[in-house]
């Protein structure tokens, strides 16, 4: 179960024109975009924001996209799409080995990219159908676990049942 809100996409791209184009196009598609030209700033964003998908360039000024991918995956399981000029087989294989959902080489078709993003997000929503995520709070109904600001919240069984009841009935008055 997911809150009805715009999905958040992280764009990490050092070519300003490409980053701006991606931001404009994705925002026009209804996504909220966090755009960065360097990896360090992007990782700080991942620490404080809920990200639904990350578009990463491989070649960045401060760290490479593979390193950023590894760091993001250490923070939370976010679908990663590499968007890069590096088209060598070993780079593509390395991207998928790190857990990327896709590896797209530049130049790319923006409409095809949007369709791939939509398909990945749809698949992730289906896989996470028993999760509720809003701002920095994530509740996993299957695991009966809640996480806020990357820290597990400890509930008694009764407290957890109340939380789950409130989430499943949000927008309704319970008596």
GROMACS .gro file of N, CA and C in nm:
model
  525
    1UNK      N    1   0.085  -0.117   0.000
    1UNK     CA    2   0.000   0.000   0.000
    1UNK      C    3   0.090   0.123   0.000
    2UNK      N    4   0.060   0.217  -0.086
    2UNK     CA    5   0.147   0.332  -0.104
    2UNK      C    6   0.067   0.460  -0.095
    3UNK      N    7   0.129   0.562  -0.041
    3UNK     CA    8   0.064   0.692  -0.034
    3UNK      C    9   0.054   0.749  -0.175
    4UNK      N   10  -0.054   0.818  -0.203
    4UNK     CA   11  -0.069   0.880  -0.334
    4UNK      C   12   0.012   1.008  -0.336
    5UNK      N   13   0.126   1.002  -0.401
    5UNK     CA   14   0.211   1.120  -0.410
    5UNK      C   15   0.304   1.102  -0.528
    6UNK      N   16   0.364   1.211  -0.574
    6UNK     CA   17   0.456   1.204  -0.686
    6UNK      C   18   0.577   1.120  -0.648
    7UNK      N   19   0.620   1.041  -0.743
    7UNK     CA   20   0.739   0.961  -0.717
    7UNK      C   21   0.863   1.049  -0.731
    8UNK      N   22   0.963   1.016  -0.651
    8UNK     CA   23   1.085   1.096  -0.644
    8UNK      C   24   1.196   1.029  -0.724
    9UNK      N   25   1.253   1.105  -0.817
    9UNK     CA   26   1.362   1.054  -0.899
    9UNK      C   27   1.486   1.137  -0.874
   10UNK      N   28   1.594   1.068  -0.844
   10UNK     CA   29   1.724   1.130  -0.825
   10UNK      C   30   1.796   1.129  -0.960
   11UNK      N   31   1.843   1.245  -1.004
   11UNK     CA   32   1.920   1.257  -1.127
   11UNK      C   33   2.060   1.305  -1.088
   12UNK      N   34   2.160   1.224  -1.122
   12UNK     CA   35   2.299   1.262  -1.095
   12UNK      C   36   2.371   1.264  -1.230
   13UNK      N   37   2.394   1.383  -1.279
   13UNK     CA   38   2.449   1.404  -1.414
   13UNK      C   39   2.531   1.531  -1.414
   14UNK      N   40   2.659   1.520  -1.455
   14UNK     CA   41   2.746   1.638  -1.451
   14UNK      C   42   2.731   1.729  -1.572
   15UNK      N   43   2.671   1.682  -1.681
   15UNK     CA   44   2.646   1.769  -1.796
   15UNK      C   45   2.517   1.846  -1.768
   16UNK      N   46   2.532   1.975  -1.742
   16UNK     CA   47   2.418   2.056  -1.697
   16UNK      C   48   2.303   2.054  -1.797
   17UNK      N   49   2.332   2.059  -1.927
   17UNK     CA   50   2.225   2.060  -2.027
   17UNK      C   51   2.144   1.931  -2.020
   18UNK      N   52   2.212   1.817  -2.006
   18UNK     CA   53   2.144   1.688  -1.998
   18UNK      C   54   2.063   1.680  -1.869
   19UNK      N   55   2.124   1.723  -1.758
   19UNK     CA   56   2.055   1.720  -1.628
   19UNK      C   57   1.930   1.807  -1.631
   20UNK      N   58   1.943   1.927  -1.688
   20UNK     CA   59   1.828   2.018  -1.695
   20UNK      C   60   1.717   1.962  -1.783
   21UNK      N   61   1.755   1.900  -1.896
   21UNK     CA   62   1.657   1.839  -1.985
   21UNK      C   63   1.584   1.725  -1.913
   22UNK      N   64   1.658   1.640  -1.845
   22UNK     CA   65   1.597   1.530  -1.770
   22UNK      C   66   1.502   1.583  -1.663
   23UNK      N   67   1.547   1.685  -1.589
   23UNK     CA   68   1.463   1.743  -1.485
   23UNK      C   69   1.333   1.798  -1.543
   24UNK      N   70   1.344   1.875  -1.649
   24UNK     CA   71   1.227   1.935  -1.712
   24UNK      C   72   1.130   1.827  -1.762
   25UNK      N   73   1.181   1.730  -1.832
   25UNK     CA   74   1.096   1.626  -1.888
   25UNK      C   75   1.030   1.543  -1.778
   26UNK      N   76   1.106   1.504  -1.678
   26UNK     CA   77   1.051   1.420  -1.570
   26UNK      C   78   0.948   1.497  -1.488
   27UNK      N   79   0.974   1.625  -1.460
   27UNK     CA   80   0.876   1.705  -1.387
   27UNK      C   81   0.748   1.721  -1.469
   28UNK      N   82   0.761   1.736  -1.600
   28UNK     CA   83   0.643   1.744  -1.686
   28UNK      C   84   0.564   1.613  -1.686
   29UNK      N   85   0.630   1.503  -1.655
   29UNK     CA   86   0.564   1.373  -1.645
   29UNK      C   87   0.504   1.350  -1.506
   30UNK      N   88   0.524   1.446  -1.414
   30UNK     CA   89   0.463   1.437  -1.282
   30UNK      C   90   0.555   1.386  -1.172
   31UNK      N   91   0.681   1.367  -1.202
   31UNK     CA   92   0.776   1.320  -1.101
   31UNK      C   93   0.835   1.439  -1.025
   32UNK      N   94   0.874   1.415  -0.901
   32UNK     CA   95   0.952   1.515  -0.827
   32UNK      C   96   1.098   1.478  -0.849
   33UNK      N   97   1.179   1.574  -0.890
   33UNK     CA   98   1.317   1.547  -0.928
   33UNK      C   99   1.413   1.612  -0.830
   34UNK      N  100   1.512   1.534  -0.788
   34UNK     CA  101   1.626   1.585  -0.712
   34UNK      C  102   1.745   1.576  -0.807
   35UNK      N  103   1.797   1.691  -0.850
   35UNK     CA  104   1.902   1.696  -0.952
   35UNK      C  105   2.034   1.739  -0.889
   36UNK      N  106   2.140   1.664  -0.920
   36UNK     CA  107   2.273   1.697  -0.870
   36UNK      C  108   2.376   1.675  -0.979
   37UNK      N  109   2.482   1.755  -0.973
   37UNK     CA  110   2.589   1.745  -1.071
   37UNK      C  111   2.708   1.666  -1.015
   38UNK      N  112   2.703   1.634  -0.885
   38UNK     CA  113   2.811   1.560  -0.820
   38UNK      C  114   2.751   1.452  -0.729
   39UNK      N  115   2.829   1.347  -0.709
   39UNK     CA  116   2.783   1.234  -0.630
   39UNK      C  117   2.769   1.263  -0.482
   40UNK      N  118   2.860   1.341  -0.425
   40UNK     CA  119   2.857   1.367  -0.281
   40UNK      C  120   2.726   1.433  -0.240
   41UNK      N  121   2.684   1.534  -0.315
   41UNK     CA  122   2.558   1.602  -0.285
   41UNK      C  123   2.439   1.508  -0.301
   42UNK      N  124   2.445   1.422  -0.402
   42UNK     CA  125   2.336   1.327  -0.427
   42UNK      C  126   2.323   1.229  -0.310
   43UNK      N  127   2.434   1.183  -0.258
   43UNK     CA  128   2.430   1.089  -0.146
   43UNK      C  129   2.372   1.155  -0.021
   44UNK      N  130   2.401   1.282  -0.001
   44UNK     CA  131   2.341   1.354   0.112
   44UNK      C  132   2.189   1.361   0.096
   45UNK      N  133   2.143   1.378  -0.027
   45UNK     CA  134   1.999   1.381  -0.054
   45UNK      C  135   1.936   1.245  -0.023
   46UNK      N  136   2.002   1.137  -0.062
   46UNK     CA  137   1.949   1.003  -0.038
   46UNK      C  138   1.938   0.976   0.112
   47UNK      N  139   2.028   1.035   0.191
   47UNK     CA  140   2.022   1.018   0.336
   47UNK      C  141   1.898   1.082   0.396
   48UNK      N  142   1.850   1.192   0.337
   48UNK     CA  143   1.740   1.266   0.401
   48UNK      C  144   1.606   1.256   0.327
   49UNK      N  145   1.605   1.208   0.204
   49UNK     CA  146   1.481   1.202   0.125
   49UNK      C  147   1.450   1.058   0.085
   50UNK      N  148   1.323   1.030   0.061
   50UNK     CA  149   1.283   0.901   0.006
   50UNK      C  150   1.294   0.911  -0.145
   51UNK      N  151   1.373   0.825  -0.202
   51UNK     CA  152   1.396   0.823  -0.347
   51UNK      C  153   1.333   0.696  -0.403
   52UNK      N  154   1.257   0.710  -0.511
   52UNK     CA  155   1.192   0.594  -0.572
   52UNK      C  156   1.275   0.534  -0.685
   53UNK      N  157   1.363   0.613  -0.747
   53UNK     CA  158   1.448   0.565  -0.856
   53UNK      C  159   1.562   0.663  -0.873
   54UNK      N  160   1.679   0.612  -0.911
   54UNK     CA  161   1.794   0.698  -0.934
   54UNK      C  162   1.846   0.679  -1.076
   55UNK      N  163   1.869   0.792  -1.146
   55UNK     CA  164   1.934   0.793  -1.276
   55UNK      C  165   2.076   0.842  -1.253
   56UNK      N  166   2.174   0.756  -1.282
   56UNK     CA  167   2.313   0.790  -1.251
   56UNK      C  168   2.400   0.791  -1.376
   57UNK      N  169   2.476   0.898  -1.392
   57UNK     CA  170   2.584   0.899  -1.490
   57UNK      C  171   2.698   0.821  -1.427
   58UNK      N  172   2.782   0.761  -1.508
   58UNK     CA  173   2.896   0.688  -1.452
   58UNK      C  174   3.013   0.782  -1.428
   59UNK      N  175   3.037   0.874  -1.523
   59UNK     CA  176   3.154   0.963  -1.512
   59UNK      C  177   3.113   1.096  -1.452
   60UNK      N  178   3.152   1.118  -1.327
   60UNK     CA  179   3.122   1.241  -1.254
   60UNK      C  180   3.251   1.300  -1.200
   61UNK      N  181   3.252   1.429  -1.166
   61UNK     CA  182   3.377   1.491  -1.124
   61UNK      C  183   3.431   1.442  -0.990
   62UNK      N  184   3.345   1.407  -0.896
   62UNK     CA  185   3.396   1.374  -0.762
   62UNK      C  186   3.401   1.224  -0.732
   63UNK      N  187   3.315   1.145  -0.792
   63UNK     CA  188   3.316   1.000  -0.772
   63UNK      C  189   3.241   0.938  -0.889
   64UNK      N  190   3.268   0.811  -0.919
   64UNK     CA  191   3.197   0.755  -1.034
   64UNK      C  192   3.061   0.699  -0.994
   65UNK      N  193   2.977   0.681  -1.094
   65UNK     CA  194   2.841   0.635  -1.071
   65UNK      C  195   2.832   0.499  -1.007
   66UNK      N  196   2.932   0.413  -1.034
   66UNK     CA  197   2.932   0.281  -0.971
   66UNK      C  198   2.948   0.293  -0.820
   67UNK      N  199   3.035   0.383  -0.778
   67UNK     CA  200   3.055   0.407  -0.634
   67UNK      C  201   2.927   0.465  -0.572
   68UNK      N  202   2.864   0.557  -0.643
   68UNK     CA  203   2.739   0.616  -0.593
   68UNK      C  204   2.632   0.508  -0.580
   69UNK      N  205   2.624   0.421  -0.680
   69UNK     CA  206   2.527   0.311  -0.677
   69UNK      C  207   2.548   0.225  -0.553
   70UNK      N  208   2.673   0.189  -0.528
   70UNK     CA  209   2.705   0.107  -0.410
   70UNK      C  210   2.663   0.177  -0.280
   71UNK      N  211   2.693   0.307  -0.271
   71UNK     CA  212   2.657   0.383  -0.151
   71UNK      C  213   2.506   0.393  -0.134
   72UNK      N  214   2.435   0.418  -0.244
   72UNK     CA  215   2.289   0.427  -0.237
   72UNK      C  216   2.231   0.294  -0.189
   73UNK      N  217   2.279   0.184  -0.247
   73UNK     CA  218   2.228   0.051  -0.211
   73UNK      C  219   2.257   0.019  -0.064
   74UNK      N  220   2.364   0.077  -0.007
   74UNK     CA  221   2.393   0.059   0.135
   74UNK      C  222   2.293   0.135   0.222
   75UNK      N  223   2.237   0.243   0.168
   75UNK     CA  224   2.142   0.324   0.244
   75UNK      C  225   2.002   0.264   0.234
   76UNK      N  226   1.958   0.234   0.112
   76UNK     CA  227   1.826   0.172   0.091
   76UNK      C  228   1.823   0.111  -0.048
   77UNK      N  229   1.730   0.020  -0.068
   77UNK     CA  230   1.718  -0.050  -0.196
   77UNK      C  231   1.637   0.035  -0.293
   78UNK      N  232   1.708   0.109  -0.375
   78UNK     CA  233   1.648   0.198  -0.473
   78UNK      C  234   1.679   0.144  -0.612
   79UNK      N  235   1.581   0.140  -0.702
   79UNK     CA  236   1.612   0.099  -0.838
   79UNK      C  237   1.707   0.201  -0.903
   80UNK      N  238   1.810   0.150  -0.967
   80UNK     CA  239   1.913   0.234  -1.030
   80UNK      C  240   1.909   0.214  -1.181
   81UNK      N  241   1.916   0.324  -1.255
   81UNK     CA  242   1.932   0.319  -1.399
   81UNK      C  243   2.057   0.400  -1.431
   82UNK      N  244   2.155   0.335  -1.494
   82UNK     CA  245   2.274   0.408  -1.538
   82UNK      C  246   2.242   0.472  -1.673
   83UNK      N  247   2.283   0.597  -1.688
   83UNK     CA  248   2.261   0.675  -1.810
   83UNK      C  249   2.396   0.738  -1.842
   84UNK      N  250   2.469   0.680  -1.938
   84UNK     CA  251   2.609   0.716  -1.955
   84UNK      C  252   2.658   0.697  -2.097
   85UNK      N  253   2.771   0.761  -2.129
   85UNK     CA  254   2.834   0.739  -2.258
   85UNK      C  255   2.920   0.614  -2.257
   86UNK      N  256   2.952   0.564  -2.140
   86UNK     CA  257   3.038   0.445  -2.131
   86UNK      C  258   2.961   0.322  -2.176
   87UNK      N  259   3.001   0.272  -2.293
   87UNK     CA  260   2.928   0.162  -2.354
   87UNK      C  261   3.010   0.034  -2.367
   88UNK      N  262   3.120   0.027  -2.295
   88UNK     CA  263   3.202  -0.096  -2.298
   88UNK      C  264   3.130  -0.208  -2.225
   89UNK      N  265   3.146  -0.329  -2.276
   89UNK     CA  266   3.078  -0.444  -2.217
   89UNK      C  267   3.108  -0.459  -2.068
   90UNK      N  268   3.233  -0.438  -2.027
   90UNK     CA  269   3.267  -0.455  -1.885
   90UNK      C  270   3.196  -0.353  -1.797
   91UNK      N  271   3.173  -0.231  -1.850
   91UNK     CA  272   3.099  -0.130  -1.773
   91UNK      C  273   2.952  -0.169  -1.759
   92UNK      N  274   2.894  -0.215  -1.869
   92UNK     CA  275   2.753  -0.255  -1.866
   92UNK      C  276   2.734  -0.372  -1.769
   93UNK      N  277   2.822  -0.471  -1.778
   93UNK     CA  278   2.815  -0.587  -1.689
   93UNK      C  279   2.835  -0.543  -1.544
   94UNK      N  280   2.930  -0.453  -1.520
   94UNK     CA  281   2.953  -0.403  -1.383
   94UNK      C  282   2.829  -0.333  -1.330
   95UNK      N  283   2.762  -0.256  -1.414
   95UNK     CA  284   2.640  -0.187  -1.371
   95UNK      C  285   2.532  -0.286  -1.328
   96UNK      N  286   2.512  -0.388  -1.408
   96UNK     CA  287   2.410  -0.488  -1.371
   96UNK      C  288   2.454  -0.570  -1.249
   97UNK      N  289   2.584  -0.599  -1.239
   97UNK     CA  290   2.634  -0.672  -1.122
   97UNK      C  291   2.612  -0.594  -0.993
   98UNK      N  292   2.609  -0.462  -1.002
   98UNK     CA  293   2.586  -0.378  -0.884
   98UNK      C  294   2.438  -0.366  -0.849
   99UNK      N  295   2.353  -0.426  -0.931
   99UNK     CA  296   2.210  -0.424  -0.902
   99UNK      C  297   2.129  -0.325  -0.982
  100UNK      N  298   2.186  -0.272  -1.090
  100UNK     CA  299   2.111  -0.176  -1.173
  100UNK      C  300   1.993  -0.245  -1.240
  101UNK      N  301   1.885  -0.171  -1.253
  101UNK     CA  302   1.767  -0.220  -1.325
  101UNK      C  303   1.787  -0.209  -1.476
  102UNK      N  304   1.865  -0.107  -1.517
  102UNK     CA  305   1.890  -0.087  -1.659
  102UNK      C  306   2.020  -0.009  -1.676
  103UNK      N  307   2.076  -0.017  -1.796
  103UNK     CA  308   2.199   0.053  -1.830
  103UNK      C  309   2.176   0.110  -1.969
  104UNK      N  310   2.162   0.241  -1.978
  104UNK     CA  311   2.127   0.307  -2.103
  104UNK      C  312   2.245   0.394  -2.146
  105UNK      N  313   2.284   0.379  -2.273
  105UNK     CA  314   2.397   0.458  -2.322
  105UNK      C  315   2.347   0.581  -2.396
  106UNK      N  316   2.427   0.687  -2.385
  106UNK     CA  317   2.398   0.813  -2.453
  106UNK      C  318   2.453   0.804  -2.595
  107UNK      N  319   2.389   0.867  -2.690
  107UNK     CA  320   2.265   0.942  -2.680
  107UNK      C  321   2.147   0.846  -2.660
  108UNK      N  322   2.040   0.896  -2.598
  108UNK     CA  323   1.924   0.814  -2.568
  108UNK      C  324   1.798   0.884  -2.613
  109UNK      N  325   1.692   0.808  -2.630
  109UNK     CA  326   1.562   0.862  -2.667
  109UNK      C  327   1.486   0.889  -2.538
  110UNK      N  328   1.445   1.014  -2.517
  110UNK     CA  329   1.381   1.054  -2.392
  110UNK      C  330   1.247   0.983  -2.371
  111UNK      N  331   1.174   0.956  -2.477
  111UNK     CA  332   1.046   0.886  -2.464
  111UNK      C  333   1.068   0.742  -2.421
  112UNK      N  334   1.167   0.676  -2.479
  112UNK     CA  335   1.200   0.539  -2.441
  112UNK      C  336   1.247   0.536  -2.295
  113UNK      N  337   1.329   0.634  -2.256
  113UNK     CA  338   1.374   0.642  -2.116
  113UNK      C  339   1.254   0.656  -2.024
  114UNK      N  340   1.159   0.741  -2.057
  114UNK     CA  341   1.041   0.761  -1.972
  114UNK      C  342   0.962   0.631  -1.960
  115UNK      N  343   0.947   0.557  -2.068
  115UNK     CA  344   0.874   0.430  -2.064
  115UNK      C  345   0.947   0.329  -1.976
  116UNK      N  346   1.079   0.327  -1.984
  116UNK     CA  347   1.157   0.235  -1.899
  116UNK      C  348   1.142   0.273  -1.751
  117UNK      N  349   1.147   0.403  -1.723
  117UNK     CA  350   1.129   0.450  -1.585
  117UNK      C  351   0.992   0.409  -1.533
  118UNK      N  352   0.889   0.433  -1.613
  118UNK     CA  353   0.752   0.398  -1.572
  118UNK      C  354   0.739   0.249  -1.546
  119UNK      N  355   0.800   0.166  -1.631
  119UNK     CA  356   0.791   0.020  -1.614
  119UNK      C  357   0.864  -0.025  -1.487
  120UNK      N  358   0.981   0.033  -1.461
  120UNK     CA  359   1.057  -0.003  -1.341
  120UNK      C  360   0.979   0.038  -1.216
  121UNK      N  361   0.926   0.160  -1.215
  121UNK     CA  362   0.851   0.207  -1.099
  121UNK      C  363   0.725   0.124  -1.077
  122UNK      N  364   0.657   0.086  -1.184
  122UNK     CA  365   0.538   0.003  -1.172
  122UNK      C  366   0.574  -0.133  -1.112
  123UNK      N  367   0.682  -0.192  -1.161
  123UNK     CA  368   0.726  -0.322  -1.108
  123UNK      C  369   0.763  -0.310  -0.960
  124UNK      N  370   0.829  -0.202  -0.923
  124UNK     CA  371   0.867  -0.183  -0.783
  124UNK      C  372   0.746  -0.158  -0.695
  125UNK      N  373   0.648  -0.084  -0.746
  125UNK     CA  374   0.524  -0.061  -0.670
  125UNK      C  375   0.453  -0.194  -0.646
  126UNK      N  376   0.449  -0.280  -0.747
  126UNK     CA  377   0.385  -0.411  -0.733
  126UNK      C  378   0.458  -0.495  -0.630
  127UNK      N  379   0.591  -0.494  -0.636
  127UNK     CA  380   0.671  -0.571  -0.540
  127UNK      C  381   0.654  -0.516  -0.399
  128UNK      N  382   0.632  -0.386  -0.388
  128UNK     CA  383   0.621  -0.322  -0.257
  128UNK      C  384   0.477  -0.289  -0.221
  129UNK      N  385   0.382  -0.367  -0.273
  129UNK     CA  386   0.241  -0.337  -0.251
  129UNK      C  387   0.203  -0.341  -0.104
  130UNK      N  388   0.279  -0.412  -0.025
  130UNK     CA  389   0.249  -0.422   0.118
  130UNK      C  390   0.337  -0.328   0.200
  131UNK      N  391   0.372  -0.216   0.139
  131UNK     CA  392   0.449  -0.114   0.209
  131UNK      C  393   0.373   0.018   0.201
  132UNK      N  394   0.391   0.097   0.305
  132UNK     CA  395   0.337   0.233   0.306
  132UNK      C  396   0.456   0.325   0.327
  133UNK      N  397   0.474   0.419   0.235
  133UNK     CA  398   0.588   0.510   0.244
  133UNK      C  399   0.537   0.652   0.231
  134UNK      N  400   0.574   0.734   0.327
  134UNK     CA  401   0.544   0.877   0.319
  134UNK      C  402   0.658   0.951   0.389
  135UNK      N  403   0.707   1.053   0.320
  135UNK     CA  404   0.822   1.131   0.368
  135UNK      C  405   0.933   1.036   0.410
  136UNK      N  406   0.973   1.036   0.534
  136UNK     CA  407   1.085   0.953   0.578
  136UNK      C  408   1.040   0.833   0.660
  137UNK      N  409   0.910   0.802   0.654
  137UNK     CA  410   0.854   0.688   0.726
  137UNK      C  411   0.818   0.579   0.627
  138UNK      N  412   0.862   0.457   0.654
  138UNK     CA  413   0.830   0.340   0.572
  138UNK      C  414   0.779   0.230   0.664
  139UNK      N  415   0.661   0.176   0.632
  139UNK     CA  416   0.605   0.066   0.709
  139UNK      C  417   0.589  -0.053   0.616
  140UNK      N  418   0.650  -0.164   0.652
  140UNK     CA  419   0.642  -0.288   0.576
  140UNK      C  420   0.544  -0.380   0.647
  141UNK      N  421   0.426  -0.399   0.588
  141UNK     CA  422   0.322  -0.478   0.653
  141UNK      C  423   0.357  -0.626   0.659
  142UNK      N  424   0.432  -0.677   0.560
  142UNK     CA  425   0.471  -0.818   0.562
  142UNK      C  426   0.568  -0.848   0.676
  143UNK      N  427   0.665  -0.758   0.693
  143UNK     CA  428   0.767  -0.779   0.797
  143UNK      C  429   0.727  -0.720   0.932
  144UNK      N  430   0.614  -0.648   0.932
  144UNK     CA  431   0.566  -0.580   1.053
  144UNK      C  432   0.678  -0.494   1.113
  145UNK      N  433   0.733  -0.409   1.025
  145UNK     CA  434   0.846  -0.326   1.063
  145UNK      C  435   0.823  -0.185   1.012
  146UNK      N  436   0.862  -0.087   1.094
  146UNK     CA  437   0.854   0.053   1.055
  146UNK      C  438   0.993   0.114   1.067
  147UNK      N  439   1.028   0.197   0.969
  147UNK     CA  440   1.158   0.262   0.966
  147UNK      C  441   1.136   0.410   0.940
  148UNK      N  442   1.200   0.493   1.022
  148UNK     CA  443   1.195   0.637   1.002
  148UNK      C  444   1.337   0.691   1.010
  149UNK      N  445   1.374   0.772   0.911
  149UNK     CA  446   1.510   0.827   0.904
  149UNK      C  447   1.614   0.717   0.913
  150UNK      N  448   1.587   0.606   0.844
  150UNK     CA  449   1.678   0.491   0.837
  150UNK      C  450   1.699   0.422   0.972
  151UNK      N  451   1.611   0.446   1.069
  151UNK     CA  452   1.620   0.380   1.199
  151UNK      C  453   1.492   0.301   1.224
  152UNK      N  454   1.507   0.178   1.271
  152UNK     CA  455   1.391   0.094   1.300
  152UNK      C  456   1.319   0.149   1.422
  153UNK      N  457   1.187   0.158   1.411
  153UNK     CA  458   1.104   0.202   1.523
  153UNK      C  459   1.052   0.078   1.594
  154UNK      N  460   1.077   0.068   1.722
  154UNK     CA  461   1.033  -0.047   1.799
  154UNK      C  462   0.893  -0.022   1.854
  155UNK      N  463   0.801  -0.111   1.818
  155UNK     CA  464   0.664  -0.105   1.866
  155UNK      C  465   0.630  -0.230   1.943
  156UNK      N  466   0.542  -0.218   2.040
  156UNK     CA  467   0.483  -0.338   2.100
  156UNK      C  468   0.386  -0.393   1.995
  157UNK      N  469   0.347  -0.520   2.005
  157UNK     CA  470   0.251  -0.574   1.907
  157UNK      C  471   0.122  -0.492   1.899
  158UNK      N  472   0.073  -0.444   2.011
  158UNK     CA  473  -0.050  -0.364   2.011
  158UNK      C  474  -0.027  -0.230   1.942
  159UNK      N  475   0.085  -0.164   1.969
  159UNK     CA  476   0.116  -0.038   1.904
  159UNK      C  477   0.125  -0.056   1.753
  160UNK      N  478   0.188  -0.165   1.710
  160UNK     CA  479   0.201  -0.190   1.567
  160UNK      C  480   0.063  -0.211   1.503
  161UNK      N  481  -0.023  -0.288   1.568
  161UNK     CA  482  -0.158  -0.312   1.516
  161UNK      C  483  -0.235  -0.181   1.501
  162UNK      N  484  -0.219  -0.091   1.599
  162UNK     CA  485  -0.285   0.040   1.592
  162UNK      C  486  -0.231   0.120   1.474
  163UNK      N  487  -0.099   0.122   1.458
  163UNK     CA  488  -0.037   0.193   1.346
  163UNK      C  489  -0.090   0.138   1.213
  164UNK      N  490  -0.091   0.008   1.199
  164UNK     CA  491  -0.138  -0.055   1.076
  164UNK      C  492  -0.286  -0.022   1.051
  165UNK      N  493  -0.366  -0.028   1.154
  165UNK     CA  494  -0.508   0.004   1.143
  165UNK      C  495  -0.529   0.148   1.097
  166UNK      N  496  -0.453   0.240   1.154
  166UNK     CA  497  -0.464   0.381   1.115
  166UNK      C  498  -0.421   0.403   0.970
  167UNK      N  499  -0.313   0.340   0.929
  167UNK     CA  500  -0.265   0.355   0.792
  167UNK      C  501  -0.366   0.296   0.694
  168UNK      N  502  -0.414   0.177   0.721
  168UNK     CA  503  -0.506   0.112   0.629
  168UNK      C  504  -0.640   0.184   0.620
  169UNK      N  505  -0.672   0.264   0.721
  169UNK     CA  506  -0.798   0.338   0.723
  169UNK      C  507  -0.777   0.488   0.716
  170UNK      N  508  -0.664   0.532   0.663
  170UNK     CA  509  -0.636   0.675   0.656
  170UNK      C  510  -0.747   0.745   0.578
  171UNK      N  511  -0.782   0.862   0.626
  171UNK     CA  512  -0.889   0.938   0.564
  171UNK      C  513  -1.027   0.905   0.621
  172UNK      N  514  -1.032   0.809   0.713
  172UNK     CA  515  -1.159   0.770   0.775
  172UNK      C  516  -1.151   0.789   0.926
  173UNK      N  517  -1.264   0.821   0.985
  173UNK     CA  518  -1.269   0.834   1.131
  173UNK      C  519  -1.295   0.696   1.190
  174UNK      N  520  -1.212   0.657   1.287
  174UNK     CA  521  -1.229   0.528   1.354
  174UNK      C  522  -1.282   0.551   1.494
  175UNK      N  523  -1.380   0.471   1.533
  175UNK     CA  524  -1.437   0.483   1.669
  175UNK      C  525  -1.430   0.348   1.738
   0.00000   0.00000   0.00000
